[in-house]
Amino acid sequence: MPDLVPPPALNHLSHLKQLEAESIHILREVVAEFDNPVMLYSVGKDSAVMVRLAQKAFFPGKLPFPLLHVDTTWKFREMITFRDAFCKEHGFDLLVHTNTAPEAVGMNPFDHGSQKHTTVMKTHALLQALEKWGFDAAFGGARRDEEKSRAKERVYSFRDKLGQWDPKNQRPELWSLYNGKINKGESIRVFPLSNWTELDVWQYIHLESIPIVPLYFAAKRPVVERDGALIMVDDARMRLEPGEVPAEMTVRFRTLGDYPLTGAIESTATTLPEIIREMLLTKHSERQGRMIDHDEKGSMETKKREGYF
Amino acid sequence: MREQDLIAVDIEGYLRTHEQKEILRLLTAGSVDDGKSTLIGRLLHDSNMVYDDQMAALRKDSAKKSSADGEIDYSLLVDGLLSEREQGITIDVAYRYFATPKRKFIIADTPGHEQYTRNMATGASTADLAVILVDARYGVLPQTRRHSFIASLLGIKHIVVAINKMDLRGYEEAVFHEIKGAYAQLAVRLGFKDVHYLPLSALRGDNVVTKSAAMPWYEGPPLLEHLETVPLTRGGNTGPLRFPVQYVLRPNLDFRGFSGTLASGTVRCGDRIMALPSRKTSTVSRIVTFDGDLAEAHADMAVTLTLADEIDVSRGDTLVHEEALPRVGRSIEAMMVWMNERPMTPRSAYLIKQGTKVASVEVHAIHERVDVNTLEPHPAMKLGLNDIGRVTLTASRALLFDAYADNHGTGAFILIDRLTNATLGAGMILGPGTDEAEAIGATGEGRVTVAERQARLGQRPAALFFVGGDPALREALAHGVERRLWDDGYTAHLLDPRDLGALRGFTELGLISLVLGDGGDDPTRPPVDAGAARVFEVQCGAGEAGESIEAIVARLRDGGIIR
């Protein structure tokens, strides 16, 4: 018999162990009850945690579903490099989808604004991908602590045939009894990290030594300051305004997305404990760096109604 | 050392402490104007969970709402959706998160509006503790009783009665004691063992995070300190082993594991276990996790078990220790919280999800509805949206269960609509069904019994002899009764008097036989062996001389043949 891991103290699972067990329960439940699940893989820290939890849920088996990355073509280059190496190393079945419909031709965040760009390249692209492969359940890494409208999100978020979310028509969710019954053409989004906070995610990454994209750590990067945000000049497509000159600054990112829409913060944190320390002592919420949330009042709720994660 | 200082100078040390924190899940219940959102906003704010950009947005929103004389409106921190911001009330369960050096907290913020019993039940289902808000100006109101009743129904063990808006009653000690005395009676009635009373003002911050200078007469800790220190009775580990099999893991031919989360109890390697409902036994060979094999696993842990023998186990089965078996049966009596606009009615069929098992279920009986404001039971024919009542359900397959009071994991269930898939209601099992449905063989083995047939059909056998009137009239009336019973969900059939010898057989099948007299003055009457069937005589005739279909159905109902 192999060496056994000592059991946790009776009647005391630490909060991370509790959260982990709860997430594993959700992952297994969906795989047991749905025909064709998929995991949305955004390459960010929450996805990293979600993938690790899935590995744990189905150990010693492989992931019983593919990973899906919706690529807007404006992701940081380092994210794509990391994604490909990570999936290859673990033998994950990676699907990548980009919106190539006529509406998406020439779409970019500079000319079309963050809102329209996000709707077409993320929301529409996601719906296309779910339809293309016929997925009936999609795991997402969203957390309830991210934003006010997320606080009311169910673990199983029911979407109609158009992939839309109706906040008034969500199913009551009691205990850990999830209702996975759907009719043909309908689907659910599932959020195994619902009860995790940003701190929980970082701490888990630290404890579990989960690899993450280097962009989360501070390094010298070329940035311009625009509308109060530090935008990294990641490739030649970055449009500089007259007078803007990229400057090398020591920065890192709290969240990752499309590089022209993701603000960096000045930081010298190059280790996970340093990142956590900064986060705990900081005065700004995580989503502040995301330009897409601030476009209009209740904007996350509006996006979700349309089918955004 | 303060937590913030520890973070600054010794982040690694902080992380080691933080790792060991446990989670307290709490529920806040109060009516629209009790100041619940303000209290939660205040907890988040005063425990440093609000960032500068959120504060800036809050100041802006507070000014716009021009609420309490230019002060910051903390409730805006938690009122999330556009639709409810417009209405100024919270309409759904929202979850909030914060942590202190001692614990991580998950708050289920549930609205107190009349029609939202279902939201409170939802939030209460996972809560360890409930904060019941009472407005110091009004004291214990019907909604206080309602919130407390739901908390007790869902089995919340720890109660905090937060007597809010003390500032509006001059912070007077007498007010506090008056309300405390009134609530104590309710607490006794509901069987609460751990009730803590706290005078506070969420708006002014009195006794929320810091002790109130305005109420020196109150010697207890402020709310946050109480939440940080109240000992939690979870007790799941000491209960009997209940391992609902969630997923059969078969990655290759050499590995067959049963994945699941322990609902209660402890399982160790080498334990003799029994799979239910098959009653096959085996021994636990390994407790497999990604982080290495375990020697034992406790309640709430998600693990994979492998067994020494190749016994047939699938999702929906439960692994238990032989010496502590759950109840097995198809009939359950339960308290039900109904959550759908379409009411629950007797004889309706739904899907039940209990643990990892899904089965068909029929409403055998609705015994009573509880008035949530007075806590009094009333007879009821149905349960409407937000009604709470006691019911008996009969499942198509044997269920494995414990009383909810003993075991939340195996005593809770939801009902699902077979067509719309909506979650219709939540149930808490009291025990096995108490009427004839209980006669059903516990394991569903062997010959199908008369009692089982009766339970399936939801009726008792009867023989109705249609006498008097002319043959055409008799036949028309019998057909009318047959149709009416059929439409109501019962099974009756016409029987020619020449075939009366078969009546006993139909009785054993549980049917209602409608026997047509042969006309004339000599109705075919006993001696007939009707077995266990109740015999009724139906007078046929035109107008007043004959019985109406309504009258016949009413007699059957009074006679206990149908409901």
XYZ file of N, CA, C and O in Angstrom, chain B residues 296-401:
424
model
N -8.421 7.524 5.912
C -9.837 7.685 6.230
C -10.338 9.000 5.661
O -9.567 9.915 5.396
N -11.629 9.069 5.468
C -12.240 10.293 4.948
C -13.473 10.607 5.761
O -14.155 9.707 6.252
N -13.750 11.924 5.901
C -14.870 12.381 6.735
C -15.936 13.071 5.910
O -15.759 13.311 4.723
N -17.001 13.432 6.626
C -18.109 14.155 6.004
C -17.598 15.352 5.228
O -16.645 16.014 5.641
N -18.214 15.628 4.112
C -17.939 16.773 3.233
C -16.698 16.604 2.367
O -16.388 17.474 1.558
N -15.956 15.510 2.538
C -14.776 15.325 1.688
C -15.191 14.626 0.396
O -16.013 13.726 0.390
N -14.585 15.077 -0.717
C -14.870 14.484 -2.026
C -13.755 13.508 -2.365
O -12.609 13.925 -2.542
N -14.072 12.218 -2.412
C -13.044 11.192 -2.600
C -13.522 10.151 -3.621
O -14.634 10.240 -4.144
N -12.653 9.184 -3.890
C -13.019 8.056 -4.744
C -12.664 6.767 -3.994
O -11.531 6.617 -3.537
N -13.633 5.881 -3.832
C -13.389 4.620 -3.119
C -13.227 3.485 -4.117
O -13.943 3.422 -5.117
N -12.284 2.596 -3.846
C -12.257 1.353 -4.612
C -12.572 0.213 -3.641
O -12.270 0.292 -2.453
N -13.224 -0.820 -4.170
C -13.678 -1.926 -3.335
C -12.927 -3.198 -3.691
O -12.431 -3.348 -4.815
N -12.873 -4.111 -2.737
C -12.123 -5.349 -2.931
C -12.833 -6.286 -3.908
O -12.198 -7.081 -4.593
N -14.162 -6.183 -3.971
C -14.920 -7.100 -4.827
C -15.580 -6.352 -5.970
O -15.920 -5.184 -5.848
N -15.796 -7.086 -7.049
C -16.476 -6.504 -8.214
C -17.977 -6.527 -8.006
O -18.677 -7.332 -8.598
N -18.488 -5.681 -7.133
C -19.950 -5.685 -6.975
C -20.539 -4.567 -7.823
O -19.884 -3.593 -8.137
N -21.792 -4.767 -8.174
C -22.446 -3.835 -9.074
C -22.897 -2.596 -8.297
O -23.781 -2.670 -7.449
N -22.260 -1.477 -8.568
C -22.619 -0.230 -7.905
C -22.724 0.833 -8.984
O -21.872 0.909 -9.871
N -23.786 1.657 -8.942
C -23.868 2.719 -9.925
C -24.311 4.021 -9.277
O -24.662 4.052 -8.094
N -24.274 5.086 -10.066
C -24.699 6.400 -9.573
C -26.106 6.292 -8.989
O -26.981 5.659 -9.574
N -26.294 6.926 -7.848
C -27.602 6.880 -7.195
C -27.616 5.863 -6.054
O -28.463 5.942 -5.175
N -26.678 4.913 -6.080
C -26.575 3.975 -4.956
C -25.892 4.672 -3.783
O -25.259 5.719 -3.948
N -26.008 4.072 -2.610
C -25.357 4.644 -1.433
C -24.550 3.558 -0.732
O -25.030 2.443 -0.574
N -23.330 3.909 -0.343
C -22.504 2.978 0.420
C -22.621 3.343 1.901
O -22.527 4.508 2.275
N -22.849 2.317 2.727
C -23.046 2.539 4.162
C -22.339 1.433 4.934
O -21.878 0.458 4.345
N -22.259 1.610 6.245
C -21.811 0.524 7.105
C -23.018 -0.353 7.435
O -24.102 0.172 7.700
N -22.795 -1.655 7.471
C -23.910 -2.581 7.688
C -24.632 -2.364 9.008
O -25.825 -2.619 9.127
N -23.885 -1.873 10.005
C -24.503 -1.770 11.329
C -25.318 -0.483 11.498
O -25.939 -0.282 12.524
N -25.293 0.390 10.503
C -26.067 1.633 10.623
C -26.737 1.937 9.292
O -26.264 2.773 8.532
N -27.809 1.231 9.018
C -28.488 1.379 7.734
C -29.463 2.549 7.750
O -30.063 2.853 8.782
N -29.632 3.200 6.612
C -30.667 4.230 6.524
C -32.032 3.571 6.351
O -32.133 2.348 6.222
N -33.107 4.350 6.349
C -34.424 3.829 6.026
C -34.478 3.535 4.536
O -33.884 4.252 3.746
N -35.167 2.498 4.168
C -35.360 2.170 2.764
C -36.845 2.054 2.516
O -37.543 1.371 3.265
N -37.348 2.732 1.522
C -38.770 2.614 1.236
C -39.185 3.582 0.158
O -38.435 4.493 -0.199
N -40.395 3.361 -0.349
C -40.847 4.225 -1.429
C -41.717 5.359 -0.937
O -42.001 6.288 -1.662
N -42.163 5.264 0.307
C -43.064 6.297 0.807
C -42.364 7.145 1.860
O -41.759 6.614 2.796
N -42.398 8.452 1.697
C -41.772 9.338 2.678
C -42.760 10.414 3.100
O -43.576 10.877 2.311
N -42.653 10.793 4.372
C -43.408 11.943 4.849
C -42.404 13.080 5.000
O -41.290 12.867 5.486
N -42.786 14.266 4.546
C -41.808 15.354 4.527
C -42.471 16.703 4.712
O -43.659 16.875 4.457
N -41.681 17.662 5.182
C -42.091 19.062 5.145
C -41.644 19.605 3.791
O -40.535 19.346 3.351
N -42.546 20.359 3.176
C -42.300 20.793 1.806
C -42.389 22.306 1.748
O -43.330 22.893 2.291
N -41.410 22.936 1.109
C -41.518 24.373 0.812
C -41.791 24.470 -0.683
O -40.970 24.016 -1.494
N -42.948 25.021 -1.058
C -43.304 25.047 -2.475
C -42.813 26.348 -3.105
O -42.962 27.423 -2.551
N -42.210 26.253 -4.295
C -41.496 27.394 -4.858
C -41.960 27.749 -6.257
O -41.264 28.462 -6.976
N -43.102 27.251 -6.660
C -43.539 27.484 -8.028
C -44.961 28.036 -8.055
O -45.756 27.749 -7.164
N -45.253 28.800 -9.110
C -46.589 29.386 -9.242
C -47.654 28.302 -9.376
O -48.770 28.452 -8.905
N -47.310 27.207 -10.065
C -48.284 26.113 -10.179
C -48.283 25.323 -8.889
O -47.248 24.807 -8.474
N -49.427 25.235 -8.230
C -49.438 24.625 -6.900
C -49.155 23.130 -6.921
O -49.301 22.465 -7.945
N -48.739 22.639 -5.780
C -48.579 21.205 -5.590
C -49.948 20.646 -5.249
O -50.627 21.156 -4.366
N -50.361 19.604 -5.955
C -51.678 19.021 -5.716
C -51.532 17.525 -5.505
O -50.594 16.906 -6.005
N -52.491 16.935 -4.762
C -52.435 15.488 -4.554
C -52.476 14.760 -5.888
O -53.130 15.227 -6.827
N -51.779 13.674 -5.976
C -51.747 12.789 -7.136
C -50.880 13.310 -8.272
O -50.714 12.632 -9.275
N -50.331 14.512 -8.151
C -49.436 14.996 -9.203
C -48.153 14.183 -9.190
O -47.718 13.707 -8.151
N -47.561 14.064 -10.367
C -46.310 13.308 -10.485
C -45.158 14.277 -10.766
O -45.295 15.207 -11.564
N -44.052 14.082 -10.079
C -42.872 14.921 -10.250
C -41.635 14.034 -10.290
O -41.707 12.828 -10.076
N -40.486 14.672 -10.544
C -39.220 13.976 -10.343
C -38.673 14.410 -8.995
O -38.816 15.568 -8.596
N -38.075 13.462 -8.296
C -37.437 13.793 -7.026
C -35.936 13.629 -7.209
O -35.486 12.680 -7.854
N -35.150 14.608 -6.704
C -33.706 14.416 -6.654
C -33.311 14.446 -5.193
O -33.542 15.431 -4.492
N -32.748 13.327 -4.762
C -32.375 13.183 -3.362
C -30.999 12.556 -3.368
O -30.805 11.465 -3.915
N -30.013 13.235 -2.806
C -28.640 12.766 -2.942
C -28.275 12.767 -4.409
O -28.449 13.771 -5.103
N -27.805 11.640 -4.914
C -27.448 11.580 -6.330
C -28.491 10.801 -7.117
O -28.270 10.422 -8.252
N -29.625 10.551 -6.481
C -30.640 9.716 -7.119
C -31.798 10.559 -7.649
O -32.248 11.488 -6.993
N -32.259 10.223 -8.839
C -33.445 10.866 -9.397
C -34.484 9.776 -9.636
O -34.162 8.721 -10.193
N -35.717 9.992 -9.199
C -36.785 9.011 -9.382
C -38.094 9.739 -9.633
O -38.195 10.947 -9.421
N -39.086 8.985 -10.099
C -40.425 9.559 -10.225
C -41.103 9.482 -8.877
O -40.866 8.558 -8.103
N -41.959 10.451 -8.626
C -42.614 10.476 -7.330
C -44.035 11.002 -7.523
O -44.292 11.798 -8.422
N -44.947 10.493 -6.695
C -46.310 10.990 -6.770
C -46.711 11.532 -5.409
O -46.295 11.008 -4.377
N -47.486 12.596 -5.443
C -47.954 13.171 -4.187
C -49.086 12.287 -3.685
O -50.168 12.251 -4.273
N -48.830 11.579 -2.630
C -49.834 10.685 -2.093
C -50.880 11.475 -1.306
O -52.074 11.212 -1.411
N -50.413 12.418 -0.520
C -51.354 13.208 0.274
C -50.708 14.510 0.711
O -49.501 14.569 0.929
N -51.521 15.543 0.779
C -51.092 16.785 1.424
C -51.849 16.835 2.739
O -53.071 16.882 2.763
N -51.133 16.748 3.844
C -51.792 16.622 5.135
C -52.219 17.965 5.690
O -53.302 18.119 6.222
N -51.328 18.949 5.588
C -51.651 20.246 6.177
C -50.708 21.298 5.631
O -49.656 20.995 5.072
N -51.153 22.528 5.756
C -50.327 23.668 5.383
C -50.061 24.430 6.673
O -50.956 24.573 7.514
N -48.845 24.910 6.839
C -48.524 25.641 8.064
C -48.610 27.138 7.770
O -48.003 27.624 6.812
N -49.377 27.834 8.560
C -49.415 29.288 8.437
C -48.101 29.819 9.006
O -47.861 29.718 10.209
N -47.260 30.381 8.135
C -45.909 30.734 8.587
C -45.913 31.915 9.546
O -44.916 32.167 10.216
N -47.028 32.639 9.614
C -47.054 33.779 10.527
C -47.494 33.385 11.927
O -47.027 33.927 12.916
N -48.393 32.385 12.005
C -48.874 31.954 13.325
C -48.278 30.609 13.719
O -48.391 30.200 14.868
N -47.658 29.912 12.752
C -47.102 28.573 12.934
C -48.183 27.518 13.153
O -47.884 26.401 13.549
N -49.461 27.879 12.914
C -50.541 26.920 13.098
C -50.761 26.102 11.823
O -50.746 26.647 10.727
N -51.007 24.784 11.972
C -51.325 23.964 10.791
C -52.793 24.092 10.402
O -53.654 24.274 11.272
N -53.043 24.040 9.100
C -54.414 24.071 8.591
C -54.575 22.969 7.565
O -53.639 22.671 6.838
N -55.794 22.388 7.465
C -56.008 21.393 6.415
C -55.808 22.061 5.054
O -56.121 23.247 4.900
N -55.282 21.330 4.095
C -55.034 21.949 2.792
C -55.231 20.944 1.686
O -54.951 19.753 1.836
N -55.733 21.412 0.548
C -55.883 20.578 -0.640
C -54.707 20.747 -1.570
O -54.501 19.967 -2.483
N -53.947 21.829 -1.383
C -52.806 22.073 -2.269
C -51.816 22.973 -1.559
O -52.121 23.575 -0.525
N -50.610 23.052 -2.108
C -49.609 23.985 -1.595
C -49.281 24.966 -2.715
O -48.850 24.565 -3.793
N -49.489 26.245 -2.474
C -49.183 27.264 -3.470
C -47.780 27.811 -3.285
O -47.046 27.405 -2.371
N -47.420 28.743 -4.157
C -46.103 29.373 -4.097
C -45.831 29.901 -2.686
O -46.668 30.605 -2.128
N -44.685 29.545 -2.150
C -44.248 29.979 -0.819
C -45.029 29.346 0.333
O -44.849 29.744 1.476
N -45.862 28.356 0.036
C -46.532 27.620 1.111
C -45.582 26.573 1.681
O -44.711 26.044 0.984
N -45.795 26.278 2.934
C -45.034 25.222 3.596
C -46.048 24.231 4.157
O -47.032 24.647 4.776
N -45.831 22.954 3.908
C -46.803 21.984 4.393
C -46.197 20.609 4.596
O -45.050 20.355 4.223
N -47.014 19.752 5.198
C -46.572 18.378 5.443
C -47.246 17.474 4.425
O -48.455 17.555 4.229
N -46.448 16.630 3.776
C -46.972 15.811 2.682
C -46.447 14.382 2.791
O -45.479 14.119 3.506
N -47.115 13.469 2.084
C -46.564 12.124 1.910
C -46.374 11.899 0.414
O -47.265 12.187 -0.382
N -45.198 11.426 0.042
C -44.868 11.166 -1.357
C -44.589 9.684 -1.542
O -44.057 9.035 -0.641
N -44.948 9.170 -2.699
C -44.642 7.779 -3.024
C -43.762 7.757 -4.260
O -44.137 8.302 -5.302
N -42.598 7.153 -4.148
C -41.644 7.138 -5.250
C -41.791 5.869 -6.076
O -42.312 4.858 -5.606
N -41.332 5.929 -7.318
C -41.423 4.762 -8.191
C -40.389 3.708 -7.815
O -40.546 2.540 -8.116
N -39.298 4.147 -7.190
C -38.265 3.212 -6.780
C -37.970 3.453 -5.308
O -38.272 4.516 -4.771
N -37.357 2.472 -4.687
C -37.036 2.619 -3.272
C -36.064 3.772 -3.068
O -35.102 3.929 -3.823
N -36.331 4.603 -2.068
C -35.421 5.673 -1.690
C -34.673 5.255 -0.431
O -35.213 4.517 0.399
N -33.430 5.731 -0.295
C -32.663 5.511 0.931
C -32.634 6.846 1.629
O -32.220 7.831 1.042
N -33.050 6.896 2.856
C -33.131 8.209 3.492
C -32.981 8.135 4.995
O -33.099 7.075 5.606
